mmCIF file of C-alpha atoms and ligand atoms in Angstrom:
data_model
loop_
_atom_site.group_PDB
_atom_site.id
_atom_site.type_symbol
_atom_site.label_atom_id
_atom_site.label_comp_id
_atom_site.label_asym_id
_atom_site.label_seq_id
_atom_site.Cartn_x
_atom_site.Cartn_y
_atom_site.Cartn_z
ATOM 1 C CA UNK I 262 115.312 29.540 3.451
ATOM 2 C CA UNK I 263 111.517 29.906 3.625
ATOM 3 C CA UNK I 264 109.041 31.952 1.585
ATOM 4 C CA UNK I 265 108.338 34.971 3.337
ATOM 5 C CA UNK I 266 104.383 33.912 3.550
ATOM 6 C CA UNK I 267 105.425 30.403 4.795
ATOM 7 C CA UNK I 268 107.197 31.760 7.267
ATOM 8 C CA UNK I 269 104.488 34.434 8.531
ATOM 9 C CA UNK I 270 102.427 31.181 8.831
ATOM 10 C CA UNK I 271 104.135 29.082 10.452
ATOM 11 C CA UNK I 272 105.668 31.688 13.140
ATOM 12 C CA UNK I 273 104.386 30.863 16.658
ATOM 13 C CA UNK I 274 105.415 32.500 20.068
ATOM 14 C CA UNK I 275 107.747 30.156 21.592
ATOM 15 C CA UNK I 276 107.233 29.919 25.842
ATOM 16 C CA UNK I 277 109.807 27.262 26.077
ATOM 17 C CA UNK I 278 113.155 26.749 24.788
ATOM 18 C CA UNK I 279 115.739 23.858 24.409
ATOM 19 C CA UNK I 280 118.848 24.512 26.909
ATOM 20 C CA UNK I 281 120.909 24.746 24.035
ATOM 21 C CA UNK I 282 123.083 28.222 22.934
ATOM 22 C CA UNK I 283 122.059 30.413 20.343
ATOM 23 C CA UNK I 284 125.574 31.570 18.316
ATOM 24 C CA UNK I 285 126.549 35.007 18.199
ATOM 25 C CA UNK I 286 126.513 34.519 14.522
ATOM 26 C CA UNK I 287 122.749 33.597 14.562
ATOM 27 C CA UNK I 288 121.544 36.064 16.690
ATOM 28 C CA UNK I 289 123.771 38.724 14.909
ATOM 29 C CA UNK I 290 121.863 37.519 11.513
ATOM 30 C CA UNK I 291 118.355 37.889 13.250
ATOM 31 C CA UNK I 292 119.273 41.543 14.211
ATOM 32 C CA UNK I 293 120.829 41.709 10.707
ATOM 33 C CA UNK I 294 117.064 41.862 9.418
ATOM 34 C CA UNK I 295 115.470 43.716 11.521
ATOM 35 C CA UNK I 296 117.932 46.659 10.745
ATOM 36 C CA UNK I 297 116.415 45.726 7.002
ATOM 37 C CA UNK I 298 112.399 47.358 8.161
ATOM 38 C CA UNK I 299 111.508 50.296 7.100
ATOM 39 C CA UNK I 300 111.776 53.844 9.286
ATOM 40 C CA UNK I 301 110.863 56.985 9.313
ATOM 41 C CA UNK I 302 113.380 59.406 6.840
ATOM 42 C CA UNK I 303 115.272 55.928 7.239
ATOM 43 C CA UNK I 304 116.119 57.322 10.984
ATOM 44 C CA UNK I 305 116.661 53.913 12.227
ATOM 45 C CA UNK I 306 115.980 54.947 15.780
ATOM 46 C CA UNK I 307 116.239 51.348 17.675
ATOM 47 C CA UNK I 308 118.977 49.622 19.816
ATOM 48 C CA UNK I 309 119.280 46.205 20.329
ATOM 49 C CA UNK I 310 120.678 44.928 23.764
ATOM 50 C CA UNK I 311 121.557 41.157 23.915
ATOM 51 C CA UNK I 312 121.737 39.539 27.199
ATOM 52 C CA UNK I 313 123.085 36.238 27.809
ATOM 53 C CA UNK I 314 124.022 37.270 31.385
ATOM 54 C CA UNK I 315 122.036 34.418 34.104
ATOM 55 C CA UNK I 316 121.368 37.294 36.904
ATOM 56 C CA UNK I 317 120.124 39.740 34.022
ATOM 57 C CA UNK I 318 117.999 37.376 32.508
ATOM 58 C CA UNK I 319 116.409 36.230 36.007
ATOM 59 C CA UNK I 320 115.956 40.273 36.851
ATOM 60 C CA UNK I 321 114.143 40.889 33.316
ATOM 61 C CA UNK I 322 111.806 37.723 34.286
ATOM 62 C CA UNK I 323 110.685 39.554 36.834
ATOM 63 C CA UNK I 324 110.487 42.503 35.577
ATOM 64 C CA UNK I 325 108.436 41.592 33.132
ATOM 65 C CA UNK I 326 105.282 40.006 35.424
ATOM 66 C CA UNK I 327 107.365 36.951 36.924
ATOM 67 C CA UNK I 328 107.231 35.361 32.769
ATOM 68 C CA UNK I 329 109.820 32.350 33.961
ATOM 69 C CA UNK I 330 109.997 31.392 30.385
ATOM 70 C CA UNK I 331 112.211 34.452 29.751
ATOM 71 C CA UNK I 332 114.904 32.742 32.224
ATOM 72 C CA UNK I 333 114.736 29.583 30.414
ATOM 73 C CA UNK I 334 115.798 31.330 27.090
ATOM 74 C CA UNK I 335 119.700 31.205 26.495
ATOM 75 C CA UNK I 336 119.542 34.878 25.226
ATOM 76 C CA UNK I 337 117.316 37.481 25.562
ATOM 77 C CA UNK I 338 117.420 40.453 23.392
ATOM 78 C CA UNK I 339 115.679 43.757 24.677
ATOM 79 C CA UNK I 340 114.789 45.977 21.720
ATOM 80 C CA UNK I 341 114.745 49.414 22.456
ATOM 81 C CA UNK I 342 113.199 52.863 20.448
ATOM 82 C CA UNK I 343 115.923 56.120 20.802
ATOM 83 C CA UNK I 344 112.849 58.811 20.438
ATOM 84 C CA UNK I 345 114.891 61.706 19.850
ATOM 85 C CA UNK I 346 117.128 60.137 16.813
ATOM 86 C CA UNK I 347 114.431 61.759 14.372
ATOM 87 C CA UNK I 348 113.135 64.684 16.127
ATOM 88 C CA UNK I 349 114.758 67.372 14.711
ATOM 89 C CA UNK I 350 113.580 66.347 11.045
ATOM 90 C CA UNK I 351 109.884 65.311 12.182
ATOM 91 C CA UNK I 352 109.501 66.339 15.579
ATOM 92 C CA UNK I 353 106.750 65.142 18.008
ATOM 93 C CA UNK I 354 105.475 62.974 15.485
ATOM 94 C CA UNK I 355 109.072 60.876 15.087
ATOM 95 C CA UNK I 356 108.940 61.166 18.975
ATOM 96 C CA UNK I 357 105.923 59.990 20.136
ATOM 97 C CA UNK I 358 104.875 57.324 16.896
ATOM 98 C CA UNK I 359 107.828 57.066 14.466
ATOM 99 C CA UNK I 360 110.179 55.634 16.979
ATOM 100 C CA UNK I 361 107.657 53.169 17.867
ATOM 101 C CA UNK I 362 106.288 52.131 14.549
ATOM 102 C CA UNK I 363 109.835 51.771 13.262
ATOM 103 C CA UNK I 364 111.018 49.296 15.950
ATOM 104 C CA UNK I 365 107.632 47.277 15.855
ATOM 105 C CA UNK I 366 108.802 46.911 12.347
ATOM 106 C CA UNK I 367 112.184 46.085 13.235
ATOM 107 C CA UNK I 368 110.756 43.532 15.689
ATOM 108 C CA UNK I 369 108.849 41.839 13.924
ATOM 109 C CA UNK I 370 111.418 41.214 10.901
ATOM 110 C CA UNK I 371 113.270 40.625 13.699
ATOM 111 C CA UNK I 372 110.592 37.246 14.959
ATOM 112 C CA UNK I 373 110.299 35.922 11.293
ATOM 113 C CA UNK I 374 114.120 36.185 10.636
ATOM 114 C CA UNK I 375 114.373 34.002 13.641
ATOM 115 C CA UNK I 376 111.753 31.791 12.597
ATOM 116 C CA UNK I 377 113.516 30.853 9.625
ATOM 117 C CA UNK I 378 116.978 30.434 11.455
ATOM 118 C CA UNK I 379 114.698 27.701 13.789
ATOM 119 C CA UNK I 380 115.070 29.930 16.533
ATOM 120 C CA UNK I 381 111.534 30.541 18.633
ATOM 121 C CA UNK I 382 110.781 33.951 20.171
ATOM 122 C CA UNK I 383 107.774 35.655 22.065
ATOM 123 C CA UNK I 384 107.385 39.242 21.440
ATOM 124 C CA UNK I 385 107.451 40.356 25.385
ATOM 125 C CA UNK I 386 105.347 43.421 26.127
ATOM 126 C CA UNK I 387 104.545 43.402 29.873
ATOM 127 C CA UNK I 388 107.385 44.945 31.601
ATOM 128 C CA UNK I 389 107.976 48.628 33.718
ATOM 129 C CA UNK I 390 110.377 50.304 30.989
ATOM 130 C CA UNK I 391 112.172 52.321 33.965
ATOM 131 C CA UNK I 392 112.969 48.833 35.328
ATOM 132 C CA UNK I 393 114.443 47.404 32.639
ATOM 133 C CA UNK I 394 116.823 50.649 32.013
ATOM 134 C CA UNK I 395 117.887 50.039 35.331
ATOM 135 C CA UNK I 396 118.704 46.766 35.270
ATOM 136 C CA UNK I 397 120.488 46.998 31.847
ATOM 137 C CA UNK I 398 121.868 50.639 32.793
ATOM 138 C CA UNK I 399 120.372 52.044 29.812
ATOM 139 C CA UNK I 400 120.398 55.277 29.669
ATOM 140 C CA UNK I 401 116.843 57.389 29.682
ATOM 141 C CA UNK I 402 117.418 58.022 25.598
ATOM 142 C CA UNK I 403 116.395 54.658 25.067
ATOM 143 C CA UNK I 404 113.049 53.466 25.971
ATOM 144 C CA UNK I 405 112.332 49.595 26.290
ATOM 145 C CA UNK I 406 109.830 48.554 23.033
ATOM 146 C CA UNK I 407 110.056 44.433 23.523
ATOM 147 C CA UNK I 408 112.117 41.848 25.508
ATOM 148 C CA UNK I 409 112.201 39.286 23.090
ATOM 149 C CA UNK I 410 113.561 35.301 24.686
ATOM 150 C CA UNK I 411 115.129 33.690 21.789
ATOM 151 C CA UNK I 412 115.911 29.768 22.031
ATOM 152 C CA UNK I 413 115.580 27.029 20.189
ATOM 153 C CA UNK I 414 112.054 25.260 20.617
ATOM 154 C CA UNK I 415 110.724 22.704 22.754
ATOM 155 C CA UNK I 416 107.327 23.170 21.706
ATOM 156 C CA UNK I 417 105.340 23.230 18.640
ATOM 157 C CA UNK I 418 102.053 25.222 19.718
ATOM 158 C CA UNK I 419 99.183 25.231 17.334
ATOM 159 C CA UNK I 420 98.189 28.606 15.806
ATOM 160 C CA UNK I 421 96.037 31.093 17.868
ATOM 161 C CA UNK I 422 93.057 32.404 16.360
ATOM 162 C CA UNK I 423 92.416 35.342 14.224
ATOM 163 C CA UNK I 424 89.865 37.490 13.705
ATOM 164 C CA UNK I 425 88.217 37.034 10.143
ATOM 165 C CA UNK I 426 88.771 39.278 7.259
ATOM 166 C CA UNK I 427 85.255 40.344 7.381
ATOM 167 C CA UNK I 428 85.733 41.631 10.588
ATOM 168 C CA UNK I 429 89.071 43.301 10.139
ATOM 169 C CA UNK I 430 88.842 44.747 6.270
ATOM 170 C CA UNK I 431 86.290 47.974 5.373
ATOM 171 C CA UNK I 432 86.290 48.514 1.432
ATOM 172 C CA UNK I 433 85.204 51.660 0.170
ATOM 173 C CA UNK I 434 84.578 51.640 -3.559
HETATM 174 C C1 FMN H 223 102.896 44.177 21.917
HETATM 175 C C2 FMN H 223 102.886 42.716 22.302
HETATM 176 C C3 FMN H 223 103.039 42.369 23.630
HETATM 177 C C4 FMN H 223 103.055 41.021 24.006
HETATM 178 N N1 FMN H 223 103.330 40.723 25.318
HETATM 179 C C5 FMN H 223 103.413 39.413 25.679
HETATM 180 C C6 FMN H 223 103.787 39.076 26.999
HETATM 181 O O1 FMN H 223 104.078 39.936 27.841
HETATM 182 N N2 FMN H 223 103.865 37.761 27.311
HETATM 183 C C7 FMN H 223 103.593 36.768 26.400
HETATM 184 O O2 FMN H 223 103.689 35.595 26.753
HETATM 185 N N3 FMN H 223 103.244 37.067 25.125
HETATM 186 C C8 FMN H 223 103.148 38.355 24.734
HETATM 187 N N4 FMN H 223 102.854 38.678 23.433
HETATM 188 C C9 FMN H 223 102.624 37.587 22.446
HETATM 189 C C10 FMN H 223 101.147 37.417 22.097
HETATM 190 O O3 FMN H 223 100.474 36.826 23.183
HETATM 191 C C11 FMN H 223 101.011 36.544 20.833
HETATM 192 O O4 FMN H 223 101.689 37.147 19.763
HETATM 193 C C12 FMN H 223 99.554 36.314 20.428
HETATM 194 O O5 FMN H 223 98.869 35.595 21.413
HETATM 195 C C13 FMN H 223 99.429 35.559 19.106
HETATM 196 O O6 FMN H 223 100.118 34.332 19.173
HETATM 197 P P1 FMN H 223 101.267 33.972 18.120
HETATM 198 O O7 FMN H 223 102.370 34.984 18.290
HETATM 199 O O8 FMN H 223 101.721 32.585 18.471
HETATM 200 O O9 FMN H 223 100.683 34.056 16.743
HETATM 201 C C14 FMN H 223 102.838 40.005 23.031
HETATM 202 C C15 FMN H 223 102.694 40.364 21.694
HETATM 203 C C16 FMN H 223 102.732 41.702 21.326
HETATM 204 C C17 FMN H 223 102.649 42.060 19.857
#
């Protein structure tokens, strides 16, 4: 198992995968963690739908700006935000933001759980969210936060830039 900052470090999106299955039992431990981020009141508002299915997997592809790498990922897991599961106790705020801090959360436990397993993702964002509820006939309660291809790699790709600290921290002391 790695060290959480080893893993942060060496995470990379993965655009190409092995044609090799991922195991129900590996992809159930990815989810696994990212049920384990942090939400809102502990509201868990996210959904996790795992498609294996060829035709699906070609339709989310599309969806999602013709990104043929999706296709060429054994399973494809589209994670999905259920606004209204903390509205009552926080209202607009757990509609509009909670939901969708909470899932980013959940997704990105979600990539470095994977990482560790040796499975590559890419954190999809570039999709039509009505689309993809129609192709996965999921119902307008849940909206579409990532489509996340999950494979094993066949590439290493070298890390992408950052901004510096400088540019990114702002003490006040
Ligand atoms: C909200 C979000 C949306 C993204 N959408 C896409 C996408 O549609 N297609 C893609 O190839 N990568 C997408 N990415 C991946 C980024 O391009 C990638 O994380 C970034 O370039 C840094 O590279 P790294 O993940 O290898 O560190 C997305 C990432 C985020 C967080």
């Amino acid at each position: 198992m790695l060290d959480v900052i080893e893993c942060i470090k060496q995470r990379r999106s993965i655009r190409s995968f092995q044609p090799i299955s991922v195991s129900r039992e590996t992809v159930e431990k990815v989810i696994q963690a990212a049920t384990l981020a942090p939400s809102a009141g502990n509201w868990q508002p996210w959904r996790y739908y795992v498609v294996s299915n060829d035709d699906l997997r070609r339709q989310l592809a599309r969806i999602a700006s013709n990104q043929e790498f999706i296709v060429e990922a054994p399973v494809v897991l589209v994670v999905c935000a259920e606004p209204a599961r903390a509205e009552n106790t926080y209202g607009e705020r757990a509609r509009t933001l909670y939901c969708i801090q909470d899932t980013a959360a959940a997704i990105q436990n979600l990539l470095l759980a994977a990482h560790s397993y040796g499975i590559g993702t890419c954190w999809v964002g570039d999709f039509d969210e009505a689309a993809v509820q129609s192709v996965l006939q999921i119902g307008a309660e849940f909206r579409p936060v990532a489509i996340v291809p999950m494979g094993y790699p066949n590439e290493s790709p070298n890390p992408r830039w950052r901004r510096p600290l400088r540019e990114v921290i702002e003490y006040k002391e």
